[in-house]
Amino acid sequence: MKKLLILDSNSILNRAFYGVRYLSAKDGTPTNAVYGFLNILIKLITEQQPDCVCAAFDLKAPTFRHLRYDGYKAQRKPMPEDLATQMPIAKDILRAMNVTILEKEGYEADDVIGTVARICEESGVECFIATGDKDDLQLVSDKTKVILTVSKQGYNETTVYDETAVRERYHVTPTEFIDVKALMGDASDNIPGVKGIGEKTAMSLIERFHSVEYIYENIDNIGLKGAALQKMKDGRDMAFLSKELATIVRDVPIELDFDACAWNGYGNGAELYNILHGLDLNSVIKKMSLTPQSGAVVTEEEDIFDGMTFEVVDSTASVGIIGNAAAVVLETDGACVTAMAAAAGKKAFVIVGADITDRVKPFLEDENIKKITFDIKEAMVRLHGRMQINGIADDTAIGAYLVDPARNKYTIESLAEEYFGAEIEKPEAKQLSLLDEDDAGREEYLAKCAVALGALNERIAKKMEENGQTKLYRDVELPLVEVLAHLEINGFLVDDKQLREFAASLGAQIDTVTAMIYETAGETFNINSPKQLGVILYEKLGLKPVKKTRTGYSTNADALEKLHHPIIDMILEYRSLTKLKSTYCDGLAAVVNPETHRIHSVFTQTVTVTGRLSSTEPNLQNIPTRTALGREIRKMFIAKDGYVLVDADYSQIELRVLAHIANDETMINAFKNGEDIHAVTASQVLGIPLDAVTKEQRSSAKAVNFGIVYGIGEFSLAQDLHISVKEAKAYIDGYLEKYHGVRNYMTEIKERAKKDGYVKTMMNRIRYIPELKSPNYNVRQFGERVALNTPIQGSAADIIKLAMVRVDRRLISEGLRSRLILQVHDELIVEAHKDEVDEVKRILLEEMQGAADMRVPLKADISVGHSWYDAK
């Protein structure tokens, strides 16, 4: 039987828009909905292998349902601008794919789909309806199936429903779905239903009596009593109106030409390639197996594998194969090297095996062989104790990150595809190391990666030079790779016993608070269940709900803090205690190395667009500091016997960077004179003497100082300071009036960012801001805040990174036993031998305060203690 696939395009695009994170092309065009839509379409075509494909769309014109009922969809907000922008793009792509687009004024896409399904059934064609909306389940028949699609964080899931599946899942037949909606209504479409009848009752009634007509013909004989019976009687007219509105029309005046809808692959390859390439949807191009054709727009296409040769060898003893410089690709498994490829130009050699560490060790440790690597830190950490990787001349992953810091991932394969249009096919295996040693596919893959790495390094180096980023790369980011490897290897010692005792103490406190909550509520319930908690708060205790969600009452922290009842503080305390115990006590205990009793966090350079480091497994940059109990966690992080922790923290580094970048005379003088910048701000804005500033006034000024760095608005400031929006606006206006340099900077940086499409830090770190060109006001506002903040936060990140590199080098070069073990934003921690504390302090002060030449002095505060808590 011939098979037709029809897309409920608006529904799928809408779900994709909300299910896929914000994406945009380099020109600022939003693409997340199109990206999700196309990935679902590719998946559907691959799985269903249809003979015909068409796509149904809604039109803006009112439908017969709007004419029948004024309230139909009346509550719906207008389509978001970023989604509306993508609708015509999706149509252009479908046309380039030769997919027939079906739409009709006065009708919805569902009606078009229903009509297509009817025509298919009458023509003996099997119809598959792809949608994100359960409404279309009413169309399921012996020849029509519905594929419900879900797009979430780039992951696409599809579920096929036939008649049996519908009944098993919902206990009603497909056509009875209409009657269920007639009784319960539909909030999303504003179909009224019968007031007071919910989904559970509606499902039960239709499961037993099958239709609205039968129910009302026998309304006094179907077992309904009291209020339920009266609700049904009162809602009779609305039930029948709702059924009319919910019923999909199947006689829309459209023509369906099966030959015109025939699926013959991805249509006009050149046009489709150009559209997708212009939207930077390279992964979609790859999935569609599109290649540049005559008439296609291609940039810098180059066959980097033309003339490539590679040799499989047993060892690196004869390094003359390569010479004194090579692009090196490593695969490791634990502390073993399982594969290595090295290339000079288009000539490569490959070694594979279960453990080839000793065979490649002379090559990797030879400082005279300059090595181009890719994300080498992981191998340096894994192989520590077995070998030292020397002669690292470049790490191309770091260079690629500097050139484009917003990429989702940095792999040789994806970069080779982007820069050269080159495809490197990875052998099919869960782990390449599990393949046979003589597997030719694996060896060629490794050789191609090495050859591509050499070509990529050359191309990316040129881009960094064009961007003025070579110094940032050579002085900061590249040497930082080794420093971060040292941090991961060194780790941070944890007092296991104290951590267990603290966890037990928290457990006891949780039990006490839990008992208090149960006593106040008058019953036991699952405190972690929003549904059960909502029932207790809003039904049993009679509190007035602040907000209601689609799934019930809101019980998040914002909603609870607006309520007044003794149980609220108990619940908030319970949540604080359980998070502290599960995330930090239990979580940290799970990652303590049983041999070293240390936590070896993983630090990554290529995650944040601001230049800040990322810490995972666990995130040591997120240890709580705002509550007394949270700060207790820091007591568990200690120095080993004979050592102490020396903690150096930059003082107000972002405000100092702001003063320098904005060249604000008032702010610069305050820092040069060693004055309290927050008190100075209060004095300037309020027009009072510096010595007359109160604690509360200083606190308000502090909120403004830090808020300005992040582009704070009057509404947010009003919330932070618990003042009116008018007062907050007056404060911000007064601030900008006094700080002329900051005011001018804020204006100029936004204009420059809009013109250039990016902003830079003091050391030329680049962040592209496509959001500034978005048609959506809120997205543009976000882009402006990013333009304000990135040069400041990014410059601060560059400064602390440079300080790290210099501190680590000096500790090692001066032969000290002390070692750098942690960086947390503006803070460095050294595990210092007790005899070296003064030397460590001197090194930290010299390198941190001398890391940048600015109009204001950099200042670092240093403290010493046995634990992280003591050192703060």
Short mmCIF file of C-alpha atoms in Angstrom, two decimals, residues 32 41 130 204 248 272 294 307 322 375 422 562 581 620 642 652 657 727 741 751 771 782 833 844:
data_model
loop_
_atom_site.label_atom_id
_atom_site.label_comp_id
_atom_site.label_asym_id
_atom_site.label_seq_id
_atom_site.Cartn_x
_atom_site.Cartn_y
_atom_site.Cartn_z
CA ASN A 32 15.85 26.84 16.66
CA LEU A 41 11.25 15.54 9.42
CA ALA A 130 3.01 13.82 12.13
CA SER A 204 -15.02 8.11 32.50
CA ILE A 248 -11.88 18.25 12.63
CA LEU A 272 18.44 23.57 -0.36
CA SER A 294 26.72 23.84 -9.47
CA GLY A 307 47.11 13.04 -1.76
CA ILE A 322 57.32 12.66 10.61
CA ASP A 375 41.98 19.04 23.80
CA ALA A 422 35.58 17.73 4.69
CA LYS A 562 4.60 35.42 49.05
CA LYS A 581 22.71 17.22 52.03
CA LEU A 620 33.66 23.45 43.05
CA GLY A 642 52.39 20.33 57.24
CA GLN A 652 36.08 44.24 43.23
CA VAL A 657 37.81 46.77 35.02
CA GLU A 727 12.78 55.43 43.02
CA GLY A 741 32.43 57.69 31.76
CA GLU A 751 26.18 50.94 19.40
CA GLU A 771 20.71 38.44 19.57
CA PHE A 782 19.36 40.40 26.38
CA HIS A 833 53.92 24.29 52.82
CA LEU A 844 50.28 35.64 44.68
#
